[in-house]
Tab-separated table of N, CA and C and ligand atoms in Angstrom:
chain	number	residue	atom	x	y	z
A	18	UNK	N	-11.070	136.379	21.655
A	18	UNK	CA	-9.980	136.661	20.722
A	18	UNK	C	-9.843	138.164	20.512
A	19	UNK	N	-8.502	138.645	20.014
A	19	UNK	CA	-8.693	139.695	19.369
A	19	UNK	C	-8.639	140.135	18.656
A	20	UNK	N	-8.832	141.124	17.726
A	20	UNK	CA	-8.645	141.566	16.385
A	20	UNK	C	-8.340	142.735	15.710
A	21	UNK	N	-7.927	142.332	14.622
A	21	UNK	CA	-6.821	144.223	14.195
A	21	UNK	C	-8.049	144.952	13.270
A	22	UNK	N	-7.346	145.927	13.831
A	22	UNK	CA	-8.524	147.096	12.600
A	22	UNK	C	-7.367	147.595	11.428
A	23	UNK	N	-8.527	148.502	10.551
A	23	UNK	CA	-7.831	149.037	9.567
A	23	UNK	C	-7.171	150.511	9.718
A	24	UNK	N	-6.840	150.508	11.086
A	24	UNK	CA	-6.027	151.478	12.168
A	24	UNK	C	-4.165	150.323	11.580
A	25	UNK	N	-4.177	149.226	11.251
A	25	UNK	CA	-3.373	148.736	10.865
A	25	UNK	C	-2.201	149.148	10.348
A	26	UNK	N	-0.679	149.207	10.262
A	26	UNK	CA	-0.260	149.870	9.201
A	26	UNK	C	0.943	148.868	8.365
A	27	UNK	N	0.719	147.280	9.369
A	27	UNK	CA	1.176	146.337	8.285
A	27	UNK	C	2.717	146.617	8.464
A	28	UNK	N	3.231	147.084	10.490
A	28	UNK	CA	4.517	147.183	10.054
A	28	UNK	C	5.304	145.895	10.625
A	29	UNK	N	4.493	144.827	10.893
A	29	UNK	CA	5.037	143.326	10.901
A	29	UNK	C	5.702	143.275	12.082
A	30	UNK	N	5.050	144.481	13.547
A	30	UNK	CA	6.021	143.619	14.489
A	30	UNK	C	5.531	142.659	15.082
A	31	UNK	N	3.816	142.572	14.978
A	31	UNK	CA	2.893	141.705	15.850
A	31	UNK	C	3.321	139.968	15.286
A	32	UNK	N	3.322	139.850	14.148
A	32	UNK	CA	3.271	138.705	13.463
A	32	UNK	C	4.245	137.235	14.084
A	33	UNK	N	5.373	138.060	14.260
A	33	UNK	CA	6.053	136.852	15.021
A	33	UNK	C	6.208	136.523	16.442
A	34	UNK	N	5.475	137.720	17.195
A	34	UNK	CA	5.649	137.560	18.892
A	34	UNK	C	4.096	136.417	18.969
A	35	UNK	N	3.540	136.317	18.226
A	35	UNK	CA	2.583	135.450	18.941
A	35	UNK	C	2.607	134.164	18.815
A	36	UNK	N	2.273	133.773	20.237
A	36	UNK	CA	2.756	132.317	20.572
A	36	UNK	C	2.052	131.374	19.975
A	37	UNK	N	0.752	131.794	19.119
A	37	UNK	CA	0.028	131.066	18.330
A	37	UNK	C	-0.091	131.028	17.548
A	38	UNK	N	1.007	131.776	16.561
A	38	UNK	CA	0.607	131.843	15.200
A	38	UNK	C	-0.782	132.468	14.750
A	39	UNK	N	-0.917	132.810	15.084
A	39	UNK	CA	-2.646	133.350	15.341
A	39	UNK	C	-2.605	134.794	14.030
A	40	UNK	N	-1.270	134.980	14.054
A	40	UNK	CA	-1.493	136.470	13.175
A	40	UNK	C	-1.050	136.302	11.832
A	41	UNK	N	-1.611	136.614	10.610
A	41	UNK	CA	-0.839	136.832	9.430
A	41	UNK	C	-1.637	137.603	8.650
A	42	UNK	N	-0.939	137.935	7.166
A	42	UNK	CA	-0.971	138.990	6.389
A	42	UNK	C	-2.466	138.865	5.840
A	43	UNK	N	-3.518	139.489	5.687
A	43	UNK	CA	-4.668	139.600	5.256
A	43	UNK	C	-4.945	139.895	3.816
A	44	UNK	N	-5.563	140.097	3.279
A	44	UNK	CA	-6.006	140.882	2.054
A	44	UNK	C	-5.492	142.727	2.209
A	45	UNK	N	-5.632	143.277	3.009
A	45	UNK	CA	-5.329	144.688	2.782
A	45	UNK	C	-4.224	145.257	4.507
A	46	UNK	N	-4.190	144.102	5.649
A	46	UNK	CA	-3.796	144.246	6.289
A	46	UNK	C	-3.317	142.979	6.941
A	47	UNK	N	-2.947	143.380	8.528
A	47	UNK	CA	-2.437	141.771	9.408
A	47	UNK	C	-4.269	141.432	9.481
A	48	UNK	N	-4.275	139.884	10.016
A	48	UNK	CA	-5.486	139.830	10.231
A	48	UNK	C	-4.915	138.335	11.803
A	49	UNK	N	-5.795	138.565	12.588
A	49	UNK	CA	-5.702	137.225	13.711
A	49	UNK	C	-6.720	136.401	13.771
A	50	UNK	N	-6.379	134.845	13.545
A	50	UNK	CA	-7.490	133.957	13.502
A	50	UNK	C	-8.016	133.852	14.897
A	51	UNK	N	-9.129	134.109	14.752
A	51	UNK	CA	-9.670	133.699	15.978
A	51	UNK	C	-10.242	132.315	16.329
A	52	UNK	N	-9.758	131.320	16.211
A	52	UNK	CA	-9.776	129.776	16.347
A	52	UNK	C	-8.122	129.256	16.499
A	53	UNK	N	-7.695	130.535	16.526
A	53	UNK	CA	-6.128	130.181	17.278
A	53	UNK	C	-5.633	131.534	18.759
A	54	UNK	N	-6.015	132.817	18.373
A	54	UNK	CA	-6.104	133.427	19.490
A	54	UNK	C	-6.334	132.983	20.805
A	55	UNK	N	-5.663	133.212	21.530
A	55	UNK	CA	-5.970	132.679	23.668
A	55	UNK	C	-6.076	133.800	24.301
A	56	UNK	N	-5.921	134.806	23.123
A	56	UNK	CA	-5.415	136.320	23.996
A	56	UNK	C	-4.572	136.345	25.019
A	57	UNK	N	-3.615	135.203	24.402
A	57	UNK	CA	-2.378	135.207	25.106
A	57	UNK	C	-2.393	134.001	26.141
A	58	UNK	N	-3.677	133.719	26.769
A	58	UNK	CA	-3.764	132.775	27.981
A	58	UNK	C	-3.117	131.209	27.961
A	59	UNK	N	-2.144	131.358	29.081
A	59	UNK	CA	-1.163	130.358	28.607
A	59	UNK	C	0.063	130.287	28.289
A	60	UNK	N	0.378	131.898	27.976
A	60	UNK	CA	1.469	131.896	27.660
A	60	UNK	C	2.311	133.189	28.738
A	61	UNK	N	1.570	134.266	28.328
A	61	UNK	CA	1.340	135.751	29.272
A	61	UNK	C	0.295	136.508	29.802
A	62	UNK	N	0.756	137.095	30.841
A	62	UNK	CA	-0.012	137.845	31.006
A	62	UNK	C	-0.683	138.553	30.314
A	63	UNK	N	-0.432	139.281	29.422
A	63	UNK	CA	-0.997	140.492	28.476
A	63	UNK	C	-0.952	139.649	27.346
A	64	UNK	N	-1.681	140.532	26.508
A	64	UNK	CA	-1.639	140.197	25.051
A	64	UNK	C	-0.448	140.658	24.440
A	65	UNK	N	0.268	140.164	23.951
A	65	UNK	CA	1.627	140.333	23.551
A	65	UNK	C	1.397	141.140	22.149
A	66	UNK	N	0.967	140.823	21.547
A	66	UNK	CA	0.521	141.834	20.250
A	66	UNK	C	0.248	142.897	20.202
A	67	UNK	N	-0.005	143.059	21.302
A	67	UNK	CA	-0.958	144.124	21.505
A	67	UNK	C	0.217	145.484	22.326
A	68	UNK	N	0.692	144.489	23.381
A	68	UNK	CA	2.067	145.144	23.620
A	68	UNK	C	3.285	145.611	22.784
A	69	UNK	N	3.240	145.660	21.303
A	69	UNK	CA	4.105	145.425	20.606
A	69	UNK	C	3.565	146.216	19.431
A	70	UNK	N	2.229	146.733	19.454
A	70	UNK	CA	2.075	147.051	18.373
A	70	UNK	C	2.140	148.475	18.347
A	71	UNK	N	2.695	149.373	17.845
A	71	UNK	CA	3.039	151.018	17.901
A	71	UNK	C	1.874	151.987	17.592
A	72	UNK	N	0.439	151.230	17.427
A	72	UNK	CA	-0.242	152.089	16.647
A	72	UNK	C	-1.226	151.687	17.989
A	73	UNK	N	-2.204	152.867	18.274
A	73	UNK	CA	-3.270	152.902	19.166
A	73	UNK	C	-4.328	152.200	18.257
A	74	UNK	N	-5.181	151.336	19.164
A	74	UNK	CA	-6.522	150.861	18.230
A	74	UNK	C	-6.322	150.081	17.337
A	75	UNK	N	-5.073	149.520	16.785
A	75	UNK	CA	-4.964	148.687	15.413
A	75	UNK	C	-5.503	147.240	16.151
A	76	UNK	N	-5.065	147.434	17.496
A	76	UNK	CA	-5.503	145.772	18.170
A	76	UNK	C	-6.325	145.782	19.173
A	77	UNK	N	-7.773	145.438	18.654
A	77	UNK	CA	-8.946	145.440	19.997
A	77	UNK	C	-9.394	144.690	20.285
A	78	UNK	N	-10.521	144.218	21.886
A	78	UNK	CA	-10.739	143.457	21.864
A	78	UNK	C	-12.165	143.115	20.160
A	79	UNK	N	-12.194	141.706	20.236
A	79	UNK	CA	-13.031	141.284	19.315
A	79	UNK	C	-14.392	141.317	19.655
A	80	UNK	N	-15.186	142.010	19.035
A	80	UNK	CA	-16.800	141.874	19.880
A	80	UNK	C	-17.497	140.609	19.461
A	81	UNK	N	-17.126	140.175	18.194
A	81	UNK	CA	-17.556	138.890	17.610
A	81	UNK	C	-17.122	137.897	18.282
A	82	UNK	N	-16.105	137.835	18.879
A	82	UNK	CA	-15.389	136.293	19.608
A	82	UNK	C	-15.430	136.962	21.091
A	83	UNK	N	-16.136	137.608	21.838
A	83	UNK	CA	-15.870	137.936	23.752
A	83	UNK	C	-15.932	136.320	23.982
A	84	UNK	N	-14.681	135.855	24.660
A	84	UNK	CA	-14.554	134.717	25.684
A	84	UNK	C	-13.851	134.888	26.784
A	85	UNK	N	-14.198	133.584	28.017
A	85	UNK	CA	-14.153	133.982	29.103
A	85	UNK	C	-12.601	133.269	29.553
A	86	UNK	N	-12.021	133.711	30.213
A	86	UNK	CA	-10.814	133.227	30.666
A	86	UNK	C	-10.648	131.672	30.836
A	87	UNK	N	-12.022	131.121	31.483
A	87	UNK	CA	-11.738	129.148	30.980
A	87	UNK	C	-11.974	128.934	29.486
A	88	UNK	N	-13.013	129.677	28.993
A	88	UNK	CA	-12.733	129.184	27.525
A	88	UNK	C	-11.074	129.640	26.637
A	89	UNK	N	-10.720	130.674	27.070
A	89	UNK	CA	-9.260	130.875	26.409
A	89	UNK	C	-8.605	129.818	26.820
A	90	UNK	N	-8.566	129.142	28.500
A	90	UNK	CA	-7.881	128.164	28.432
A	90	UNK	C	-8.168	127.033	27.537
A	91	UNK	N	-9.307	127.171	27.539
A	91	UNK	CA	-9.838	125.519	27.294
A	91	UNK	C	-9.070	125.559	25.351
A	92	UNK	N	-9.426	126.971	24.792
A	92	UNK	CA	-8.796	126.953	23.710
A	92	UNK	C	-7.143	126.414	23.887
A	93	UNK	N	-6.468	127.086	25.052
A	93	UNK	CA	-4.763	127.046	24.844
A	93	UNK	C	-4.450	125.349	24.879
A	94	UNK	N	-5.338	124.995	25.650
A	94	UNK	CA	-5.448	123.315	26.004
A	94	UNK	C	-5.920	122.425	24.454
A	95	UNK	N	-6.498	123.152	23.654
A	95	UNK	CA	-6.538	122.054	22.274
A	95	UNK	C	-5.798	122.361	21.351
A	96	UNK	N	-5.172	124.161	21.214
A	96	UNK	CA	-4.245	124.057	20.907
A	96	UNK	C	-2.504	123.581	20.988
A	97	UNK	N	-2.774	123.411	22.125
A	97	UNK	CA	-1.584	122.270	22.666
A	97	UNK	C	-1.596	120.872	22.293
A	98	UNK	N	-2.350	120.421	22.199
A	98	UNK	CA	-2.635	119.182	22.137
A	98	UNK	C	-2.222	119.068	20.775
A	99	UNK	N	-3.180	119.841	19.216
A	99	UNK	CA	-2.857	119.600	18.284
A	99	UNK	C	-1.549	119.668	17.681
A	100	UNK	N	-0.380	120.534	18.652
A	100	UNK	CA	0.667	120.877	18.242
A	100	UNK	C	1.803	119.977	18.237
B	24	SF4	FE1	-1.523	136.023	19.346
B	24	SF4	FE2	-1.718	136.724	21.887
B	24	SF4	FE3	-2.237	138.510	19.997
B	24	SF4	FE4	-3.921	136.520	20.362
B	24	SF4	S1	-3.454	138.153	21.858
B	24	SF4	S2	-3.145	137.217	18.411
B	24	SF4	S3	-2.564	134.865	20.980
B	24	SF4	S4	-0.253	137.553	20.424
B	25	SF4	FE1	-0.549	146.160	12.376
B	25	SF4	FE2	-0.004	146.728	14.925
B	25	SF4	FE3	0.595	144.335	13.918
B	25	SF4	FE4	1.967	146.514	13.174
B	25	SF4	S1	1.905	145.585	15.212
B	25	SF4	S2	1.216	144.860	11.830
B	25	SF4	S3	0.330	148.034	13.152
B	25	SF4	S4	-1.475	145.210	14.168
């Protein structure tokens, strides 16, 4: 998964490009669940958030969640399912 820092500046373009809903408003910033993140897999190539976001560093990878390209699938695959 990935995740925003407090490099953040909360200007709301990430929030609706992601195909997972994965992003919303935090306590002091955006924040991305990582039990919905695919880092995109499944949908695009790139991380779309990440493409979109104007600020360097607000969106990195997550060191707490590193997964491997079958597990992103395997995530995009139960999030499909539940949807
Ligand atoms: Fe959503 Fe993709 Fe960003 Fe993850 S990488 S939060 S799935 S837009
Ligand atoms: Fe924050 Fe970047 Fe999302 Fe804007 S696009 S809300 S700066 S993470």
């Amino acid at each position: 998964a990935l995740k925003i820092t407090n490099k953040c500046i909360n200007c709301d373009m990430c929030e609706p490009e992601c195909p997972n809903e994965a992003i919303s408003m935090g306590f002091d910033t955006y924040e991305i669940d990582p039990n919905k993140c695919t880092e995109c897999v499944g949908y695009y190539d790139h991380s779309t958030c990440q493409r979109v976001c104007p600020i360097q560093n607000a969106i990195i990878a997550d060191p707490e969640h590193v997964e491997t390209q079958e597990e992103l699938l395997a995530k995009f695959e139960r999030l499909k399912h539940l949807s």
